[in-house]
Every structure is written in structure tokens, then in C-alpha cells.
PDB file of C-alpha atoms in Angstrom:
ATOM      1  CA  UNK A   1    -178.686 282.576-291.554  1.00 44.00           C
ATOM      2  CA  UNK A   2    -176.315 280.949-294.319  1.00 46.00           C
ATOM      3  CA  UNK A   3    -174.575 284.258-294.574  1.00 48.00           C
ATOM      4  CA  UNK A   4    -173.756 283.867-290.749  1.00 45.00           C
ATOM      5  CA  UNK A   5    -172.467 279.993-291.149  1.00 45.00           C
ATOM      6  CA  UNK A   6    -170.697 280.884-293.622  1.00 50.00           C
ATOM      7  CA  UNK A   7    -167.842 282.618-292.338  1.00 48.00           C
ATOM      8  CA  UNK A   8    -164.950 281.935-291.593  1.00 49.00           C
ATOM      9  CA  UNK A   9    -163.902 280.118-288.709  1.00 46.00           C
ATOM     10  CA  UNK A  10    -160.011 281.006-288.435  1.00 47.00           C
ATOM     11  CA  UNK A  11    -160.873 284.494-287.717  1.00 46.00           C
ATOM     12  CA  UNK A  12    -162.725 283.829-284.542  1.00 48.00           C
ATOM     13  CA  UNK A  13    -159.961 281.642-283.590  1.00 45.00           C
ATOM     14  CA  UNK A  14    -157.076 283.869-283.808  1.00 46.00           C
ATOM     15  CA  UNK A  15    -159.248 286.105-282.337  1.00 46.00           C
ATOM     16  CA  UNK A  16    -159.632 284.233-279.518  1.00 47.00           C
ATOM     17  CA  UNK A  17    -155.315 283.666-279.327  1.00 49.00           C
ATOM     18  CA  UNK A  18    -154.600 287.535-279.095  1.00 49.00           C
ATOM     19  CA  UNK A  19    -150.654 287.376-280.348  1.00 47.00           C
ATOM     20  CA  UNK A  20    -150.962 284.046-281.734  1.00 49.00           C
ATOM     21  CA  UNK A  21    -147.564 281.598-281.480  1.00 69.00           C
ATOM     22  CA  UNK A  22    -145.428 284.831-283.023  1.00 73.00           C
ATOM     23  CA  UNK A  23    -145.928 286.850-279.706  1.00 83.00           C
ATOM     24  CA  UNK A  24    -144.748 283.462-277.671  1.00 83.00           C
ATOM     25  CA  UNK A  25    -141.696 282.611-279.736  1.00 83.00           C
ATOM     26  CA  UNK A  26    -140.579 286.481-279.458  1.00 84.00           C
ATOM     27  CA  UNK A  27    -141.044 286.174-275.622  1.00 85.00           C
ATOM     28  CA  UNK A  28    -138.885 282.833-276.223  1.00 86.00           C
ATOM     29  CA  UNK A  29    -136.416 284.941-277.926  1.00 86.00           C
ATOM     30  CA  UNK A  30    -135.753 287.402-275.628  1.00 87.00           C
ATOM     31  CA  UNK A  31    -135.845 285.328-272.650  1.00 87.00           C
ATOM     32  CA  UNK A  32    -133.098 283.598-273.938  1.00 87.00           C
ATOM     33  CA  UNK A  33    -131.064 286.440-274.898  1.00 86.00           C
ATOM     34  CA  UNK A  34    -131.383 287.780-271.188  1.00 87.00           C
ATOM     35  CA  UNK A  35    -130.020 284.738-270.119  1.00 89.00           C
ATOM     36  CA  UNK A  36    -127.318 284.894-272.436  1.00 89.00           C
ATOM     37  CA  UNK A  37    -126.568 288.301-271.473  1.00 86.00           C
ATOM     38  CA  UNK A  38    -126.821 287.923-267.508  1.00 85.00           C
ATOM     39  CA  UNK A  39    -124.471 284.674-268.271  1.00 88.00           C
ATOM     40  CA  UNK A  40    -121.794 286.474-270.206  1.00 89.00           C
ATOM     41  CA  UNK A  41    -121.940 289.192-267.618  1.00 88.00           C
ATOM     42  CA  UNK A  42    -121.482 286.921-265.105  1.00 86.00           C
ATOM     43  CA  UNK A  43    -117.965 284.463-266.714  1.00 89.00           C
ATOM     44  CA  UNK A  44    -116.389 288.130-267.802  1.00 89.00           C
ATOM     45  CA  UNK A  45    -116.624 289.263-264.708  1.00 87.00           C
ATOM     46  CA  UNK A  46    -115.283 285.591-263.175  1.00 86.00           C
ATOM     47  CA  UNK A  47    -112.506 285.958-265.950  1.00 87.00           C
ATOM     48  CA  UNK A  48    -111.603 289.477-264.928  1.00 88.00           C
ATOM     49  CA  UNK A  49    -110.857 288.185-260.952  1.00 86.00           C
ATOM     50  CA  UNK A  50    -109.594 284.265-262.568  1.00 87.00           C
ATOM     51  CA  UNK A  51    -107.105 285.637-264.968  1.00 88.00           C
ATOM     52  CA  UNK A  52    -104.831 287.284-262.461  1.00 88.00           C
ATOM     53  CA  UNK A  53    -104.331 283.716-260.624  1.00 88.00           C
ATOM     54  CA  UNK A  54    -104.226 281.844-263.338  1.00 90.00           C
ATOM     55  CA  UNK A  55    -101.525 284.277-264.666  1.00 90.00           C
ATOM     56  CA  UNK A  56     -99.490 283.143-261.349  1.00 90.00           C
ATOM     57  CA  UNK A  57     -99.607 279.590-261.354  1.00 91.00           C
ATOM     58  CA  UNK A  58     -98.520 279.077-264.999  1.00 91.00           C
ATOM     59  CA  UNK A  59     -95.427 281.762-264.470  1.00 90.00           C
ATOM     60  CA  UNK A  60     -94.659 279.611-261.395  1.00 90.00           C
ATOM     61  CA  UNK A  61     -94.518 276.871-263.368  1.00 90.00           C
ATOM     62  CA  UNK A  62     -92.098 277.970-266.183  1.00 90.00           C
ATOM     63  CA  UNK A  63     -88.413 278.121-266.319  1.00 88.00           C
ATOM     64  CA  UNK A  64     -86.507 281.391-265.715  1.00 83.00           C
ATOM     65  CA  UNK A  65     -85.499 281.792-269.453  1.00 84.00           C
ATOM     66  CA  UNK A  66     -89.541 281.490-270.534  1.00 85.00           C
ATOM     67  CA  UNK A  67     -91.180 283.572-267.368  1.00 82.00           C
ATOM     68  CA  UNK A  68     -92.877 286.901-268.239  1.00 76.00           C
ATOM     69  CA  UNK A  69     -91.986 285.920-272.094  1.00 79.00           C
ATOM     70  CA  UNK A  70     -95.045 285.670-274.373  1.00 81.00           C
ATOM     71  CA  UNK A  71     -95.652 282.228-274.123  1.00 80.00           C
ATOM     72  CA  UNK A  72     -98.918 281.929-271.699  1.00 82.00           C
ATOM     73  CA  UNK A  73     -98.284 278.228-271.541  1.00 85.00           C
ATOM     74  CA  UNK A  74     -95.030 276.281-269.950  1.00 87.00           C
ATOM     75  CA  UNK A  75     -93.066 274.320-272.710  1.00 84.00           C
ATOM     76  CA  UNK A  76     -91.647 272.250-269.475  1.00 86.00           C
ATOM     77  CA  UNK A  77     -94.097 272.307-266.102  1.00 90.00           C
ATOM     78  CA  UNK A  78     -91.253 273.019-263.645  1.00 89.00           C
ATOM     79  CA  UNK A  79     -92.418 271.721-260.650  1.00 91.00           C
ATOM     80  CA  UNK A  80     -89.155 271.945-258.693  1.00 90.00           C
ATOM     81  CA  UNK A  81     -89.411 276.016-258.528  1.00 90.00           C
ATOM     82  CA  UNK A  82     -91.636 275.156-255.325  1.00 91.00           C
ATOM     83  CA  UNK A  83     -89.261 272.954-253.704  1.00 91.00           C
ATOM     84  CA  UNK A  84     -86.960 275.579-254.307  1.00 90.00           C
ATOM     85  CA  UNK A  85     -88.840 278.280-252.830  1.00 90.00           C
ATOM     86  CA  UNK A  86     -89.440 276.143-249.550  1.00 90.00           C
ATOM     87  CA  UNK A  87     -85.769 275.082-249.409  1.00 89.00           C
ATOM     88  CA  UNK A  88     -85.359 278.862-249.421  1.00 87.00           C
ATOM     89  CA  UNK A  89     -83.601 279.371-245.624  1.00 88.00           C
ATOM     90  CA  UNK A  90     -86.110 281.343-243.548  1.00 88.00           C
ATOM     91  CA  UNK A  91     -89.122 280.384-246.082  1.00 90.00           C
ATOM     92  CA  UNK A  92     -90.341 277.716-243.528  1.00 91.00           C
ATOM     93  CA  UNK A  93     -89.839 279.938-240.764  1.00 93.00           C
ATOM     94  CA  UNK A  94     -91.866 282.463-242.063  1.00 93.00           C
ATOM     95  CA  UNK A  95     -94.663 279.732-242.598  1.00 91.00           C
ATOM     96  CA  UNK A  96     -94.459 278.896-239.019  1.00 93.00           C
ATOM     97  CA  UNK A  97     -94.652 282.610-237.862  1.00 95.00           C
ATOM     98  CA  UNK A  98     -97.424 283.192-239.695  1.00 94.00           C
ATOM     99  CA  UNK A  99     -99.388 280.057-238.535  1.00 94.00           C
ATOM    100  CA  UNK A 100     -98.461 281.326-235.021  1.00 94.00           C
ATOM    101  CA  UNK A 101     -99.551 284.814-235.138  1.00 95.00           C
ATOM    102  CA  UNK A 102    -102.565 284.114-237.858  1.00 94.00           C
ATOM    103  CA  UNK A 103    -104.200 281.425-235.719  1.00 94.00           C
ATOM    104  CA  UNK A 104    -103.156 281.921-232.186  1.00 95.00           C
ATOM    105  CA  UNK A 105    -104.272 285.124-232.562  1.00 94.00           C
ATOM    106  CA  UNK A 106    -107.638 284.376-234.238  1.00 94.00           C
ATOM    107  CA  UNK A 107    -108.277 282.191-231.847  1.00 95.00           C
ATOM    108  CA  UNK A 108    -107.865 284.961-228.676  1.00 95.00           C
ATOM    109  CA  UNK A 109    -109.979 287.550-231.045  1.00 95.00           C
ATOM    110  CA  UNK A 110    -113.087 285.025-230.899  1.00 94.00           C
ATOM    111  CA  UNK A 111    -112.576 283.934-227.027  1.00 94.00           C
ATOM    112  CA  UNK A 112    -112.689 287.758-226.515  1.00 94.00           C
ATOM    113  CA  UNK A 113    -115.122 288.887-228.484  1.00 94.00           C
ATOM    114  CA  UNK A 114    -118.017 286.904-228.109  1.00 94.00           C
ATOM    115  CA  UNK A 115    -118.457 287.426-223.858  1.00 93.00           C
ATOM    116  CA  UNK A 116    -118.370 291.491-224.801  1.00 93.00           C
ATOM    117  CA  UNK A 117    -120.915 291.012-228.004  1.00 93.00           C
ATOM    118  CA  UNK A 118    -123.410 288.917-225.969  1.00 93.00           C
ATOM    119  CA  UNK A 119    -123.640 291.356-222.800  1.00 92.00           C
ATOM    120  CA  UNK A 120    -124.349 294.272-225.418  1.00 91.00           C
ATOM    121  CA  UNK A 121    -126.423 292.098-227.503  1.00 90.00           C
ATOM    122  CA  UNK A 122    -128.784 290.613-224.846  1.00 89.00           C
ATOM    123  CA  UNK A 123    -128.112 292.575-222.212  1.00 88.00           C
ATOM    124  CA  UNK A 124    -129.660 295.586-220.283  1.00 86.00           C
ATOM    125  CA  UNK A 125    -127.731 298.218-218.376  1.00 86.00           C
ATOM    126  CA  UNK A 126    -126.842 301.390-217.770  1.00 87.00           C
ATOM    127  CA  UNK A 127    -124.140 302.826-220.769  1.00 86.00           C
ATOM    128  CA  UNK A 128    -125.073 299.871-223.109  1.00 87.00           C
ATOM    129  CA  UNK A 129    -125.608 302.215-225.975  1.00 88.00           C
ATOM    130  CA  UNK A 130    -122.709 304.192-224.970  1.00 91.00           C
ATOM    131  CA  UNK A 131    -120.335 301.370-224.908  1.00 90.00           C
ATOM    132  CA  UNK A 132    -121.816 300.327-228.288  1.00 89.00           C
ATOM    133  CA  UNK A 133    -120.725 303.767-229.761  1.00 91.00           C
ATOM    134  CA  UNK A 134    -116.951 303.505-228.300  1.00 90.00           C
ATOM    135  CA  UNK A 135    -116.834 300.405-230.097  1.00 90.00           C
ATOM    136  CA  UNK A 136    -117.873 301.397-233.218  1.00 88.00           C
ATOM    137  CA  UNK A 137    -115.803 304.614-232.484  1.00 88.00           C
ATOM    138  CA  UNK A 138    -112.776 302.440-232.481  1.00 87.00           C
ATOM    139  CA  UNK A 139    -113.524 301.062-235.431  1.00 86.00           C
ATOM    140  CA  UNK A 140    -113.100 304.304-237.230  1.00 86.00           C
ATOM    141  CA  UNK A 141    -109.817 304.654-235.489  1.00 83.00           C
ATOM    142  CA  UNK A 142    -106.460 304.199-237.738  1.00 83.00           C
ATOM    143  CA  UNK A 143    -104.133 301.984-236.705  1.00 79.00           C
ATOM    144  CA  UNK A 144    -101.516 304.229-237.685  1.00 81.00           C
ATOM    145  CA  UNK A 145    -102.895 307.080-235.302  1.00 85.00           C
ATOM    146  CA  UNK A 146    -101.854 304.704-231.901  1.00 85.00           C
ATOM    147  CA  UNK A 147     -98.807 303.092-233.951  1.00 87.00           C
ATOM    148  CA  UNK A 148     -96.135 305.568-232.029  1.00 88.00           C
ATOM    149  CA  UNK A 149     -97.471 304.848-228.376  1.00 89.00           C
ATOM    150  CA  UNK A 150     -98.241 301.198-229.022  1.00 89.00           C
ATOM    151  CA  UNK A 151     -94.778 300.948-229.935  1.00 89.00           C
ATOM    152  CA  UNK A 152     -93.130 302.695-227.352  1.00 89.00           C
ATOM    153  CA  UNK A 153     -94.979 300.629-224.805  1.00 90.00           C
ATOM    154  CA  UNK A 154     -94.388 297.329-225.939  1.00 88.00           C
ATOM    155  CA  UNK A 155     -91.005 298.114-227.267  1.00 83.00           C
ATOM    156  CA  UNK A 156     -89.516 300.238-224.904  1.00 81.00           C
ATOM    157  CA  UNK A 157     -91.386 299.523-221.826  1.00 86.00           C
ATOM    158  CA  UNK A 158     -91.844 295.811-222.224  1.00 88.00           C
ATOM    159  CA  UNK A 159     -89.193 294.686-224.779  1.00 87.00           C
ATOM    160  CA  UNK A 160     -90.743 292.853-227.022  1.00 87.00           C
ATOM    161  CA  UNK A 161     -89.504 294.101-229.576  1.00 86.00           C
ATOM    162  CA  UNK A 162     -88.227 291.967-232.847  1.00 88.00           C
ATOM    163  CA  UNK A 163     -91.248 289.142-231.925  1.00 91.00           C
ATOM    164  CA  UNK A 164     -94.228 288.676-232.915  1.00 92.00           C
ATOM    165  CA  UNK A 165     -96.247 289.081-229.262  1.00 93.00           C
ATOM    166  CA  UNK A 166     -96.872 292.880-229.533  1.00 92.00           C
ATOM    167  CA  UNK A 167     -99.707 291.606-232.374  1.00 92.00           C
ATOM    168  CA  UNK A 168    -100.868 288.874-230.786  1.00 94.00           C
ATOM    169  CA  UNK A 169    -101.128 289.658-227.190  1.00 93.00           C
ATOM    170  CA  UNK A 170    -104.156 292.500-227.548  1.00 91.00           C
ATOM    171  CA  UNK A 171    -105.983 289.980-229.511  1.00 92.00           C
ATOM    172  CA  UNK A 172    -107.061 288.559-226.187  1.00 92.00           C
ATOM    173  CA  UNK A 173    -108.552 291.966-225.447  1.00 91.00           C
ATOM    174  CA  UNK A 174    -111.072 291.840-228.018  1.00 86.00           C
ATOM    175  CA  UNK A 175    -111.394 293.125-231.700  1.00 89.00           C
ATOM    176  CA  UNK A 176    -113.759 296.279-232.173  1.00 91.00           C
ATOM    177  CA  UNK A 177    -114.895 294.848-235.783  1.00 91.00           C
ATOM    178  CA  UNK A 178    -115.440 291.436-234.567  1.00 92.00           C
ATOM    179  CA  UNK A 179    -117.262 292.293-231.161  1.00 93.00           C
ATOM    180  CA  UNK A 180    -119.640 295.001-233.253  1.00 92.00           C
ATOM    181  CA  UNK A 181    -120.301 291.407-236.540  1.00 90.00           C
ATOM    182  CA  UNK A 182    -120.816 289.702-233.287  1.00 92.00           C
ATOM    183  CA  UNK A 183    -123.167 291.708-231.546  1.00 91.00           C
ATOM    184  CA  UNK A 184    -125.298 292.563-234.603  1.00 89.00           C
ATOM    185  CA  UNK A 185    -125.225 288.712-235.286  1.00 89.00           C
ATOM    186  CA  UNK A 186    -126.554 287.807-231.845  1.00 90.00           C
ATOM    187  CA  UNK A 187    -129.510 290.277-231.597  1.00 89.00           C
ATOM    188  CA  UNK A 188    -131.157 288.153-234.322  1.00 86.00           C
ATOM    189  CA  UNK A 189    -131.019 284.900-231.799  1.00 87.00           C
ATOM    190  CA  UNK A 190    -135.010 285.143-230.593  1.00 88.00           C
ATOM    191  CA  UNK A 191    -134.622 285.754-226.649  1.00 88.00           C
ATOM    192  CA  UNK A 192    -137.451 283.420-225.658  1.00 90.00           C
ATOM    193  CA  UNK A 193    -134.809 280.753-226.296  1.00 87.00           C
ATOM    194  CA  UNK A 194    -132.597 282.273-223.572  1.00 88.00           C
ATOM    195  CA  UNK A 195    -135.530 282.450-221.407  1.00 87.00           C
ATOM    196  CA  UNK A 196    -136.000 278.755-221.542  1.00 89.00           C
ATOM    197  CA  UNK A 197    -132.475 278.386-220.425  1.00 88.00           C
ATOM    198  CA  UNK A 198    -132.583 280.361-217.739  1.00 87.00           C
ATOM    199  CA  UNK A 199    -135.903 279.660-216.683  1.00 88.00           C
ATOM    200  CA  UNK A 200    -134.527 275.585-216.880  1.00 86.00           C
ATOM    201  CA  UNK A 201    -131.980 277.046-214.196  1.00 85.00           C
ATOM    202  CA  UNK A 202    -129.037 277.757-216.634  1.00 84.00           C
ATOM    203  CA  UNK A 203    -126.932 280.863-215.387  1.00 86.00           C
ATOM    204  CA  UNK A 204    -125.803 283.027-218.186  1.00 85.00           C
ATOM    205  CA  UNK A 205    -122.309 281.143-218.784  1.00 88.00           C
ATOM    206  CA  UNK A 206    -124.074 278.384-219.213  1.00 89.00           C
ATOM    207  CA  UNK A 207    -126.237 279.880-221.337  1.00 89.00           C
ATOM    208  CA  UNK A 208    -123.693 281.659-223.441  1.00 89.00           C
ATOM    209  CA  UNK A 209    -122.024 278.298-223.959  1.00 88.00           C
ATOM    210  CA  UNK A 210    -124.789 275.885-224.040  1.00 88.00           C
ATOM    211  CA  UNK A 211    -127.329 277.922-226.244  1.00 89.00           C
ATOM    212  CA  UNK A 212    -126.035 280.796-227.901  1.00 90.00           C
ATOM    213  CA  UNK A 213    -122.521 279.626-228.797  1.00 90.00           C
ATOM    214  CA  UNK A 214    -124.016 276.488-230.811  1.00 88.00           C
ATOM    215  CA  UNK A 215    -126.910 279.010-232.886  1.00 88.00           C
ATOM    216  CA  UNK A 216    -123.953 281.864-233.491  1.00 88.00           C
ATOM    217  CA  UNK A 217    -121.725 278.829-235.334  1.00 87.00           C
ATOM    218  CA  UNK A 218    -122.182 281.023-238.698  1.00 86.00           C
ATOM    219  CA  UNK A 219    -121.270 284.413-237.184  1.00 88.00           C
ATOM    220  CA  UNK A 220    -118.185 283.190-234.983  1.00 91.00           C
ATOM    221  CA  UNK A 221    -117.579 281.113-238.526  1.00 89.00           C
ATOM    222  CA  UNK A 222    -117.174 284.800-240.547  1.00 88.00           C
ATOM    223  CA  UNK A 223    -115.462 286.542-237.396  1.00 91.00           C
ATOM    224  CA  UNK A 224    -112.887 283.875-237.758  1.00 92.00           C
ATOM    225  CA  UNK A 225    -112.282 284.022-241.226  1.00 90.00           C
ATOM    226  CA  UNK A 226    -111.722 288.191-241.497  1.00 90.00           C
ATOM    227  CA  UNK A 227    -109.719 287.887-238.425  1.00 93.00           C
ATOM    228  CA  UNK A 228    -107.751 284.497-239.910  1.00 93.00           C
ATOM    229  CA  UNK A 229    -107.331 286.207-243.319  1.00 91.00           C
ATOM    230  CA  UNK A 230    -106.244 289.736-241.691  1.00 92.00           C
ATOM    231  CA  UNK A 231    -103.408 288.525-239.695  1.00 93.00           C
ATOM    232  CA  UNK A 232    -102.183 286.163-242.622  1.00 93.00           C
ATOM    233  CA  UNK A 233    -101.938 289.447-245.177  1.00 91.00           C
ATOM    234  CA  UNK A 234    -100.526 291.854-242.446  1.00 92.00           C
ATOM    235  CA  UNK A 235     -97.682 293.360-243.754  1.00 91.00           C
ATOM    236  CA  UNK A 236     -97.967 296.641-241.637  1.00 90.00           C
ATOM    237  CA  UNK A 237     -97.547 295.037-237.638  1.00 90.00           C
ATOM    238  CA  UNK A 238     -94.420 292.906-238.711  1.00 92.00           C
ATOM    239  CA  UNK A 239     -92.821 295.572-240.654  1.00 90.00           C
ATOM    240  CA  UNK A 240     -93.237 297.257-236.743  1.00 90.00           C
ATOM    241  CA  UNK A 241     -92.476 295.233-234.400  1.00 91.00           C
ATOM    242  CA  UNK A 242     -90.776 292.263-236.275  1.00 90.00           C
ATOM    243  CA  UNK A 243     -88.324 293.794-238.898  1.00 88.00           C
ATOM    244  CA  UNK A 244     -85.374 293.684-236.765  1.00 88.00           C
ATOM    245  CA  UNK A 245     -85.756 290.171-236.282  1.00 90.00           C
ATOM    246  CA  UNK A 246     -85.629 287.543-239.543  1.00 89.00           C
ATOM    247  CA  UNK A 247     -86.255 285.164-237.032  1.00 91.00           C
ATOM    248  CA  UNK A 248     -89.627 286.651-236.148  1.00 91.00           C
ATOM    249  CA  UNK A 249     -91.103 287.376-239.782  1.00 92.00           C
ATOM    250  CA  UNK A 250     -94.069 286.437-241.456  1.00 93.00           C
ATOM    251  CA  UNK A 251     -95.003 285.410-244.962  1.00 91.00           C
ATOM    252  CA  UNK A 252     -96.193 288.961-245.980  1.00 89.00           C
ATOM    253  CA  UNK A 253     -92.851 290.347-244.901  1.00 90.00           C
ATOM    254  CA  UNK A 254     -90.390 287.631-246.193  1.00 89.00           C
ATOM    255  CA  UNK A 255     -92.252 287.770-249.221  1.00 87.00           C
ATOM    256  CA  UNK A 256     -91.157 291.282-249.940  1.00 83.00           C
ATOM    257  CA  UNK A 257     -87.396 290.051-248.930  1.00 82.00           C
ATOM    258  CA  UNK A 258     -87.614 287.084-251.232  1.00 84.00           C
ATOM    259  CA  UNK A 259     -88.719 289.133-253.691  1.00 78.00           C
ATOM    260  CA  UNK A 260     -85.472 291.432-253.671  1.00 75.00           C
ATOM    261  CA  UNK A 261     -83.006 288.613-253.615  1.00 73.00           C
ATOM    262  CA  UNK A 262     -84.833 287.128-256.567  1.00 67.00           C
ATOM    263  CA  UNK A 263     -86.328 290.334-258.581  1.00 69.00           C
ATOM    264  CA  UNK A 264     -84.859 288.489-261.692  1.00 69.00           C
ATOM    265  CA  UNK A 265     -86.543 285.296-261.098  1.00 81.00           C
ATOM    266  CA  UNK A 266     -89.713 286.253-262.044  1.00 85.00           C
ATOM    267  CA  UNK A 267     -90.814 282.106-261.534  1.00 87.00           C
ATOM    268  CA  UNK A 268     -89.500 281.602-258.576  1.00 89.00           C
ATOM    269  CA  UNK A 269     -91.284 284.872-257.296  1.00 88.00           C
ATOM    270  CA  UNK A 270     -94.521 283.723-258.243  1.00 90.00           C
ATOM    271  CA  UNK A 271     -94.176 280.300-256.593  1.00 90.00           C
ATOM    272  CA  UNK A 272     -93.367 282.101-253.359  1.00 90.00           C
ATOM    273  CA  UNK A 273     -96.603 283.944-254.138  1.00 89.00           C
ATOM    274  CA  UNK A 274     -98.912 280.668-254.809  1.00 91.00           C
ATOM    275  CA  UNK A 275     -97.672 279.397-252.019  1.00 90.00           C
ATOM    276  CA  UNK A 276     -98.852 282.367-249.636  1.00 90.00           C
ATOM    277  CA  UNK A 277    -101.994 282.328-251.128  1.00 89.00           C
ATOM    278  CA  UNK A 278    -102.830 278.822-250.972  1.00 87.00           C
ATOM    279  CA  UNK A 279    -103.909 278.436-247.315  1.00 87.00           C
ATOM    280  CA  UNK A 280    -106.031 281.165-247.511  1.00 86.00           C
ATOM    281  CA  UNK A 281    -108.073 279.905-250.823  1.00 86.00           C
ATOM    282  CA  UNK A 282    -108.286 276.424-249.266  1.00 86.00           C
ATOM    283  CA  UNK A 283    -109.625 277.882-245.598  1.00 84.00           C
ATOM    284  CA  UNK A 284    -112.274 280.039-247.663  1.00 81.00           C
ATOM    285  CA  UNK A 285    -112.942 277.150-250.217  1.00 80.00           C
ATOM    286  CA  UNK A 286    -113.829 274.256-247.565  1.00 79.00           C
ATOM    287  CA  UNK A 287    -115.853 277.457-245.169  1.00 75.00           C
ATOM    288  CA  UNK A 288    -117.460 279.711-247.503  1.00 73.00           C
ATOM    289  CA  UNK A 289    -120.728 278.417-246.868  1.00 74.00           C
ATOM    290  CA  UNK A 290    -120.468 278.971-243.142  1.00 70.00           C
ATOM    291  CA  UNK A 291    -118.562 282.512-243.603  1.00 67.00           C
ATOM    292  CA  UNK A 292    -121.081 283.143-246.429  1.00 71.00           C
ATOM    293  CA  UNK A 293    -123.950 282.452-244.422  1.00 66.00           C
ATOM    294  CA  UNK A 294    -122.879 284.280-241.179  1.00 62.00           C
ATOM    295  CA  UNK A 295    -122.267 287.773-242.972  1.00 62.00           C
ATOM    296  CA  UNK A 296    -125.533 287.093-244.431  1.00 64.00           C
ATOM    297  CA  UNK A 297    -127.561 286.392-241.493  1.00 58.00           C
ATOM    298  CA  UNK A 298    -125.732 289.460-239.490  1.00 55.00           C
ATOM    299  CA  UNK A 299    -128.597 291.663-239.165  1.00 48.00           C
ATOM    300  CA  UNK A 300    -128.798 295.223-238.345  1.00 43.00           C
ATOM    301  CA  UNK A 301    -131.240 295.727-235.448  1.00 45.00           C
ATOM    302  CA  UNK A 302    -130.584 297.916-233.190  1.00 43.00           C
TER     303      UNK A 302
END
């Protein structure tokens, strides 16, 4: 009996603490490294999409003699490069182009496209999965495949040629990318909440604008935004259909023309620049959450 009591107690209790406070500090250890690591992963790869911008704003801000020198800072923040640039003749023109065709023309895209993506969404007929296929088809298609035709119709045959309408008119027909977001958007809407509406004696306009429109604010939200920030960075329609015309450019085009009357000015250049990028970062800053959540809540059920 007294050679039981008499040993010692610490081994039962480490025994009883399998890898002790040593085991817990290394788990400590390397949790925090992880988190280190995922978090340096994360501001490198912020950096590596930051530094580009950044690199823009401060050369708009510099004088001609210290742009694309090796100072990173300005020694004098010229501020007056950007009344420059918009005191540029045309430069305000341009602005106003581009508001025209980048909003007039997002706004036909979603009027369109939502009537089309609701009838194949919630709809049942005869061709529906057919019709879905042509759509996707033509999303596949090249723009540069119809470019000759296109033109030839609305230039030659219509003569509207050297404006901007040859873009934004077929907006109002629909956009195959934004009717197929749309569509795939809408099937996750639970049908038992059209059923109330029509069973409440709603007809299907009704419906569409009463019930569906108000739940599809996040997918109409995202359409708007790729449509919005496609027609602001086209280069490729107004080279088209507008190059004729400096009365009819856009800010993609007249940057490239601004560019070549002031290649030497590197500062002035890149004022131009923040200054066509600016609408864009402040329409995605102040609706990324909507636009965030609406290409996250587009589903894929068939």
C-alpha cells in the first residue's frame, strides 16, 4: 500500500493532458502563421491589381518635365493637368457621347431582356429549349463575323453612318448574354410565388412587374453593370460606325486621338486616362454589393 501512495502524482497528470501546453502553443503557432500567409497572399495580390492605378494618378499629377522620370512621387501636385484635359476641344463631347450610348443603351438592353428571360425562365411551350440554345448560340457568335453586313445595312441602307445609333438601336432588341444571366437568374425565383399572383388575379404583366421585377433587383443590378461597363470601354463599334465623325466619338476612341496629339505628354495622357476610368470605379464602388450579389445568386438550373 505505501509503495502505491507513494508515487508520483505529476505522472498521472500529464498523463491525463496527452500533449500537454507544448502541443497547444505549436497549434497556436501555426495557426498564426496560416493567417499570416493567407494575409500576405491576399495584399500582394491587391498590390499587384493597386499598383497599376496608383501608377496613373500620381503621373497625372506631375509636371511634364518629372512624368515617367524616376521620381514615384510629385515634387508639385499639378492639379491643373485635368482642367486641361477637359478644356481639351472635343474632350467634353466625347463624355457626352459616351453617357449617351453607355446608358441609353443599357437601359434598352434591360427593357429587352428581361420580357424574353422570363417567358424562357417560367414559361412552357413548344421550342423553349430550342430558343434557349439559339441564344446561347449567339453568344458564341463574334461580333466581327456579322461586322461587314451590319455595316452595310445600317450604313449603306439606312445612313447612319458617322453616329452613334447603329450601337444603340439593337440594344432594344435584346442582348444574348444578358437575356441567358437573366434567365438563369429567374429560374431560382420559387414559382409558388407566381402562383399566388396569378391565382390573386394578376395577369402575367402584372406579374412580371409586380412580383418578379422587385425579387430579380440583384440580377437586373449585374445585367446593368456588364452591359453599362461594355458600352463605356467599346472601342471596336465607334471605330465602325463613328470614326468618320469627331462629332460622334466616344471616350475609348478620343482617348486613342488624344493620345497621338499628346504622345509626349505623358501627364496629361494619364489624366485623360483617370478621368475615363473614374465613372466606371465609382458606378462599381457604390453597386458592387448588388452586382456582387446578383452574379452570385445566378444559378444554373436548367
Amino acid at each position: 500500500m505505501s509503495q502505491v501512495l507513494d508515487k508520483p502524482v505529476h505522472a498521472d497528470v500529464s498523463a491525463a493532458r496527452p500533449g500537454g501546453s507544448g502541443s497547444e502553443r505549436a497549434a497556436r503557432r501555426r495557426a498564426v502563421l496560416e493567417w499570416i500567409a493567407v494575409h500576405s497572399l491576399g495584399v500582394a495580390a491587391a498590390l499587384f491589381f493597386t499598383l497599376p492605378f496608383v501608377f496613373v494618378v500620381l503621373t497625372s499629377l506631375m509636371s511634364d518635365q518629372q512624368a515617367l522620370t524616376r521620381d514615384l512621387v510629385p515634387g508639385t501636385w499639378e492639379w491643373g493637368n485635368f482642367r486641361q484635359v477637359l478644356d481639351t476641344p472635343g474632350f467634353l463631347t466625347w463624355w457626352r457621347n459616351t453617357l449617351l450610348y453607355a446608358g441609353l443603351g443599357t437601359v434598352l438592353t434591360v427593357v429587352s431582356s428581361v420580357p424574353v428571360a422570363y417567358a424562357l425562365a417560367k414559361f412552357r411551350f413548344r421550342g423553349r429549349n430550342l430558343t434557349l440554345m439559339l441564344v446561347i448560340s449567339m453568344m458564341m457568335l463574334p461580333p466581327q463575323v456579322v461586322v461587314i453586313p451590319m455595316y452595310l445595312f445600317w450604313a449603306k441602307q439606312l445612313d447612319l453612318s458617322g453616329s452613334l445609333w447603329p450601337l444603340i438601336v439593337p440594344m432594344a432588341f435584346g442582348d444574348a448574354f444578358s437575356i441567358f444571366l437573366l434567365r438563369q437568374f429567374l429560374t431560382t425565383i420559387p414559382n409558388e410565388y407566381l402562383d399566388a399572383a396569378r391565382v390573386d388575379g394578376c395577369g402575367e404583366l402584372r406579374t412580371l412587374l409586380r412580383v418578379v421585377l422587385p425579387m430579380a433587383k440583384p440580377g437586373i443590378a449585374a445585367v446593368a453593370l456588364f452591359q453599362f461597363f461594355y458600352a463605356w470601354n467599346d472601342y471596336f463599334g465607334p471605330q465602325i460606325y463613328a470614326s468618320e465623325n469627331p462629332a460622334a466619338w466616344t471616350l475609348s476612341y478620343g482617348l486613342e486621338s488624344f493620345k497621338g496629339a499628346h504622345h509626349t505628354d505623358w501627364n496629361l495622357t494619364m489624366a485623360a486616362t483617370v478621368l475615363v476610368m473614374a465613372p466606371v470605379i465609382l458606378v462599381f464602388f457604390f453597386a458592387q454589393k448588388a452586382f456582387v450579389e446578383g452574379v452570385t445568386l445566378t444559378g444554373v438550373k436548367g
